[in-house]
Amino acid sequence: MTNVVKLINVDHAGLRVVAAGWGDGVNQVPVFPTEFEAVQRDFPIVFHRGTDGAFEARALMGLDRGENLFLDGERWRARYVPALLARGPFTIGLEARAGSAPEPMIYVDLDDPRVMSEGGEPVFLPHGGNAPCLERVLDALQTAHLGHAAQGPMFAAFAAAGLIEPVRIEAQLDDTLRYDIADFHTIGVEALASLTGSALEELHRQGWLAAAVHVVSSLGNMARLIALKNARRAGA
């Protein structure tokens, strides 16, 4: 059960949250075009096709189910925390306004184990302003909110340019352990390199050329993922 309420500084003046455990037990998380530039520095980005045929982008954080190789106890081992993890127990909801468009508001799940009255970080300053913790959450929520709206047009542009293709990820850890992951898609390197003229110009004009490049470059992070996996195995 959840206890989701609108975040109000008067009602929740003493609210505190803990960041430890962000992403614990998650080996992949959806990511959005608005964060591709940051995500591609640390994580492989792949595309997952849902049962409805629509694509979503995901950052890979582990090779086995329930494994986050970037979380070491309470220490996050990457420069960036994907928005859906960084938001913690907070979400955006639309509140109806008489005579005007619904307004996005911040909500918090008071039953989330990361919410507490002692320990962790304060959400609000003593005199009611936003604490640094909440400012980070607001950035993450805006990234996810804007990115969710952008991903449909982005994938449509990638498809129109013929860039999306299946990818097979093979990871050989040693003589006995091998991973062969074939359920994802990516941007085809040759397809992207062969874009010319109006197709290339249109992708750039729409703002998706950089996103395609970020996806391609992100796959180089598989080497780091394997190194983290081997380090964890060695310490087990």
XYZ file of C-alpha atoms in Angstrom:
236
model
C 0.000 0.000 0.000
C 1.106 3.582 -0.600
C 0.277 6.823 1.134
C 0.836 9.418 -1.586
C 0.085 13.011 -0.634
C 0.872 16.432 -2.056
C 4.114 17.821 -0.661
C 3.398 20.946 1.407
C 6.164 22.657 3.362
C 3.872 23.540 6.294
C 2.531 19.987 6.663
C 5.875 18.294 5.979
C 8.315 20.702 7.615
C 10.126 17.901 9.443
C 10.178 15.432 6.574
C 13.526 13.765 5.893
C 14.587 11.236 3.270
C 17.533 8.893 2.917
C 19.335 8.381 -0.373
C 21.039 5.116 0.568
C 19.797 2.194 -1.498
C 18.809 4.161 -4.604
C 18.340 1.527 -7.278
C 19.048 -1.405 -4.951
C 17.955 -4.640 -6.585
C 17.496 -3.082 -10.064
C 19.713 -4.137 -12.956
C 18.184 -1.657 -15.411
C 16.121 1.514 -15.228
C 14.197 3.534 -17.843
C 15.997 6.709 -18.905
C 14.855 9.659 -20.998
C 16.269 11.706 -23.895
C 16.659 14.658 -21.520
C 19.372 12.758 -19.615
C 21.114 10.794 -22.370
C 24.181 13.050 -22.323
C 24.752 12.372 -18.604
C 23.692 8.707 -18.697
C 26.039 7.760 -21.547
C 29.082 8.706 -19.484
C 28.467 5.831 -17.048
C 25.902 3.325 -18.344
C 25.112 1.419 -21.538
C 21.849 2.703 -23.048
C 19.664 0.175 -24.867
C 16.100 0.163 -26.196
C 13.418 -2.192 -24.922
C 10.307 -2.866 -26.996
C 7.155 -3.315 -24.920
C 4.250 -5.619 -25.693
C 2.506 -2.659 -27.335
C 5.404 -2.283 -29.768
C 6.589 1.005 -28.286
C 10.237 1.502 -27.364
C 11.701 2.860 -24.157
C 15.346 3.533 -23.384
C 16.988 1.787 -20.438
C 20.304 2.146 -18.658
C 21.957 -1.174 -17.821
C 23.340 -1.373 -14.272
C 23.858 -5.113 -13.835
C 24.067 -8.410 -15.692
C 21.930 -10.541 -13.386
C 18.366 -9.955 -12.241
C 18.190 -7.797 -9.127
C 21.829 -6.684 -9.450
C 23.015 -3.070 -9.368
C 26.787 -3.065 -9.845
C 26.930 0.704 -9.322
C 25.662 0.516 -5.757
C 28.266 -0.509 -3.190
C 26.545 -0.536 0.186
C 25.520 3.112 0.611
C 27.986 4.416 -1.985
C 26.897 5.200 -5.534
C 29.725 4.327 -7.920
C 28.734 6.491 -10.885
C 28.865 10.194 -11.597
C 25.166 10.318 -12.418
C 22.030 8.881 -10.832
C 19.250 8.301 -13.423
C 16.234 10.525 -12.848
C 13.781 7.756 -11.936
C 16.134 6.678 -9.146
C 17.186 10.167 -8.056
C 13.572 11.241 -7.522
C 13.328 8.836 -4.568
C 9.817 8.661 -3.063
C 8.623 11.759 -4.965
C 6.445 11.967 -8.083
C 4.731 14.583 -10.223
C 0.934 14.708 -10.347
C -1.427 17.050 -12.151
C -3.788 19.122 -10.021
C -6.942 20.469 -11.665
C -7.387 24.251 -11.656
C -10.745 25.906 -12.301
C -10.687 27.640 -15.651
C -7.069 26.742 -16.424
C -4.892 23.834 -17.426
C -3.921 21.282 -14.754
C -0.781 22.291 -12.867
C 2.013 19.821 -12.081
C 2.545 19.374 -8.332
C 5.026 17.366 -6.253
C 3.733 14.342 -4.335
C 5.482 12.108 -1.802
C 4.789 8.546 -0.709
C 4.878 8.772 3.087
C 4.952 4.970 3.360
C 8.168 4.698 1.331
C 10.972 3.331 3.566
C 13.221 6.214 2.483
C 10.884 8.702 4.210
C 11.607 9.276 7.900
C 11.337 11.825 10.683
C 14.922 11.288 11.904
C 18.156 10.666 9.993
C 18.606 11.174 6.292
C 18.449 14.642 4.730
C 15.841 17.355 5.405
C 13.462 18.131 2.556
C 12.831 21.699 3.703
C 15.033 24.320 5.344
C 14.180 25.375 8.919
C 12.350 28.488 7.678
C 10.453 26.689 4.915
C 12.576 26.980 1.780
C 13.676 24.004 -0.306
C 16.661 22.112 1.109
C 19.392 20.909 -1.318
C 17.837 17.436 -1.212
C 14.538 18.734 -2.607
C 16.308 20.821 -5.248
C 17.976 17.649 -6.546
C 14.634 15.864 -6.539
C 13.004 18.715 -8.469
C 15.733 18.524 -11.120
C 15.187 14.767 -11.450
C 11.408 15.130 -11.673
C 11.687 17.802 -14.355
C 14.110 15.624 -16.321
C 11.684 12.697 -16.185
C 8.588 14.824 -16.873
C 10.028 16.523 -19.961
C 11.808 13.372 -21.092
C 8.658 11.257 -20.980
C 7.000 13.643 -23.440
C 10.065 13.647 -25.702
C 10.680 9.922 -26.057
C 7.774 9.240 -28.448
C 8.915 11.836 -31.011
C 12.536 10.710 -30.597
C 11.809 7.057 -31.364
C 9.581 8.087 -34.275
C 12.468 10.094 -35.716
C 14.916 7.215 -35.197
C 12.523 4.804 -36.917
C 11.914 7.175 -39.826
C 15.672 7.437 -40.354
C 16.042 3.629 -40.240
C 18.395 3.758 -37.253
C 16.854 1.249 -34.816
C 18.162 -2.299 -35.006
C 18.476 -5.347 -32.720
C 21.622 -5.627 -30.647
C 23.225 -8.719 -29.148
C 25.313 -8.020 -26.058
C 27.928 -10.676 -25.372
C 29.992 -10.555 -22.196
C 32.675 -13.181 -21.556
C 33.748 -12.887 -17.919
C 35.995 -15.961 -17.799
C 36.266 -19.438 -19.274
C 33.075 -20.606 -17.574
C 30.792 -17.538 -17.298
C 29.297 -15.877 -20.355
C 26.322 -13.562 -20.812
C 24.444 -13.427 -24.104
C 21.714 -10.760 -24.061
C 19.605 -10.498 -27.196
C 16.379 -8.800 -26.094
C 17.332 -5.187 -26.819
C 17.694 -2.747 -29.698
C 20.099 0.123 -30.302
C 21.140 2.711 -32.866
C 22.878 1.026 -35.798
C 26.402 2.410 -36.124
C 26.573 1.888 -39.886
C 23.053 3.219 -40.385
C 23.924 6.383 -38.466
C 27.208 6.853 -40.317
C 25.491 6.467 -43.687
C 22.912 9.206 -43.081
C 23.366 12.024 -45.566
C 21.555 15.006 -46.975
C 17.988 15.668 -45.960
C 17.735 12.650 -43.614
C 20.746 13.779 -41.605
C 19.624 17.399 -41.654
C 16.121 16.487 -40.469
C 17.409 14.394 -37.575
C 19.680 17.262 -36.524
C 16.922 19.854 -36.956
C 14.633 17.878 -34.667
C 17.375 17.665 -32.041
C 17.797 13.873 -32.110
C 21.163 13.493 -33.813
C 23.053 14.090 -30.565
C 20.787 11.612 -28.765
C 21.586 8.946 -31.357
C 25.313 9.563 -30.939
C 24.978 9.329 -27.137
C 23.290 5.927 -27.451
C 26.034 4.588 -29.702
C 28.851 5.872 -27.506
C 27.189 4.536 -24.343
C 27.729 0.910 -25.363
C 31.424 1.374 -24.614
C 30.415 1.263 -20.949
C 29.829 -2.480 -21.223
C 33.553 -2.879 -20.490
C 33.105 -1.067 -17.185
C 30.024 -3.129 -16.370
C 32.045 -6.318 -16.887
C 34.902 -4.952 -14.758
C 32.494 -4.142 -11.922
C 30.960 -7.604 -12.208
C 34.358 -9.281 -12.019
C 35.354 -7.120 -9.052
C 32.188 -8.102 -7.221
C 32.718 -11.768 -7.995
C 36.297 -11.573 -6.741
C 35.120 -10.048 -3.474
C 32.258 -12.489 -2.950
